[in-house]
Amino acid sequence: MGQAFCCVQVDQSTVAIKESFGKFDDVLQPGCHCLPWIFGKRVAGRLSLRMQQLDVNCETKTKDNVFVNVVASIQYRALPLPDKARDAFYKLSNTQYQIQAYVFDVIRDRVPKRTLDETFLQKNEIAKDVEDELKKAMPAYGFEIVQTLIVDIEPDEHVKRAMNDINAAARLRMAADEKAEAEKIVQIKKAEAENTVQIKKAEAEKIVQIKKAEGEAEAKYLSGVGIARQRQAIVDGLRDSVLGFSVNVPGTTPKDVLDMVLITQYFDTMKEIGAQSKSSSVFIPHGPGAVRDIAQQVRDGLAGL
């Protein structure tokens, strides 16, 4: 009915291509337009200005001879300017096929220069290369490239299985290393603890030995002091006995008194030895004549004092 009244409606986000007798005439913006068809005016077609997306699946080979499927997502739209809209409508018969050809060309040029791992790590750089190439080529055809993404890189199934096996082996090796390191730390700490215990034990034994030696030295010192005092007391007693006897018995010499005292002590000693039934002491020499020798030794000792 609109054509009957020579009226044409152009929807929002769309432009219409107007022709006059088969020749491009103008780009109709959204709204209502008068096209007197009786004068050869007509709408040759409509062009959407909305953003479109094209997913391109490209199979190629990496530098290390691994076949991969690279999926690139291209977001593009037609430019609304009259000249650009005319180019977008007339210059390309299949826009998506043209974009796909450029994507194939860039991906199959960039990916074979990289290994599989590098391809995964540098996928943003590959996407940028594709975008740069499209931005140089597509404006001449009236299209703007908004964004390019590499959304997936999928190796062959056998390669993925091998990669998973390698990854699993690496993780198992890492777990084994961590376990060995933990056991090593435990052994070191255990050895350090045992070493500390041994050191403490040795220090304790050292202190005990030092205290024991100090005690023995103190005991020997005190024993020596006691023996010295005992001997001094014996000497003092003998001296007092000799002096007292000499005073009370006139005409006796200290030698006579000392001989008598020694003989008395000798017989007292023999009496005590004989009084014991199980005595193991032996007095050598045991004859009475030996008293003279003993007396001489005592006198020599007194003379030294």
Coordinates of N, CA, C and O in Angstrom, one line a residue, residues 6-7 11 14 40 94 108 152 181 185-186 188 206 214-215 230 251 258 261 281 293 300:
C6 N 3.6 5.8 -3.1 CA 5.0 6.2 -3.3 C 5.7 6.5 -2.0 O 6.5 7.5 -2.0
C7 N 5.3 5.8 -1.0 CA 6.0 6.0 0.4 C 6.7 4.8 0.8 O 6.3 3.6 0.5
D11 N 13.4 1.4 8.7 CA 13.4 1.2 10.2 C 14.7 1.7 10.8 O 15.7 2.0 10.1
T14 N 18.9 1.0 10.4 CA 18.9 0.5 9.0 C 18.9 1.7 8.0 O 18.4 2.8 8.3
G40 N 10.9 6.1 -11.9 CA 12.0 5.2 -11.9 C 12.8 5.1 -10.5 O 13.9 4.6 -10.5
N94 N 29.4 -10.8 -0.7 CA 29.4 -11.7 0.5 C 30.4 -11.2 1.5 O 31.6 -11.5 1.5
R108 N 46.9 -18.3 9.4 CA 47.8 -19.3 8.8 C 49.2 -18.7 8.5 O 50.1 -19.5 8.1
D152 N 39.1 -19.4 21.1 CA 39.5 -20.8 21.4 C 40.6 -21.3 20.5 O 40.7 -20.9 19.3
E181 N 60.6 -32.9 50.1 CA 61.1 -31.7 50.8 C 60.5 -31.7 52.3 O 61.3 -31.4 53.2
I185 N 62.7 -31.9 55.7 CA 62.6 -30.9 56.8 C 62.3 -31.6 58.1 O 62.9 -31.2 59.1
V186 N 61.4 -32.6 58.1 CA 61.1 -33.4 59.3 C 62.4 -34.0 59.8 O 62.7 -34.0 61.0
I188 N 65.5 -33.2 59.2 CA 66.5 -32.2 59.7 C 66.0 -31.7 61.1 O 66.9 -31.6 62.0
K206 N 78.5 -33.3 82.1 CA 79.7 -32.6 82.3 C 79.6 -31.9 83.7 O 80.6 -31.9 84.5
E214 N 84.8 -31.9 91.9 CA 85.0 -30.9 93.0 C 84.7 -31.5 94.3 O 85.4 -31.2 95.3
G215 N 83.7 -32.4 94.4 CA 83.4 -33.0 95.7 C 84.5 -33.9 96.2 O 84.9 -33.9 97.3
Q230 N 95.6 -35.1 112.6 CA 95.8 -36.3 113.4 C 97.2 -36.5 113.7 O 97.6 -36.8 114.9
G251 N 116.3 -38.3 135.8 CA 117.4 -39.2 135.3 C 117.1 -39.9 134.0 O 117.9 -40.5 133.4
L258 N 110.6 -42.4 125.0 CA 110.0 -42.7 123.7 C 110.1 -44.2 123.4 O 109.1 -44.8 122.9
V261 N 107.4 -45.8 125.4 CA 106.0 -45.6 124.9 C 105.8 -46.4 123.6 O 104.7 -47.0 123.4
S281 N 95.1 -58.9 109.8 CA 96.3 -58.0 109.9 C 97.5 -58.8 110.3 O 97.5 -59.7 111.1
D293 N 114.0 -50.4 115.6 CA 114.0 -49.8 114.3 C 112.8 -48.8 114.1 O 112.9 -47.8 113.6
D300 N 113.5 -40.1 113.8 CA 113.9 -39.4 112.5 C 112.8 -38.5 112.1 O 113.0 -37.4 111.6

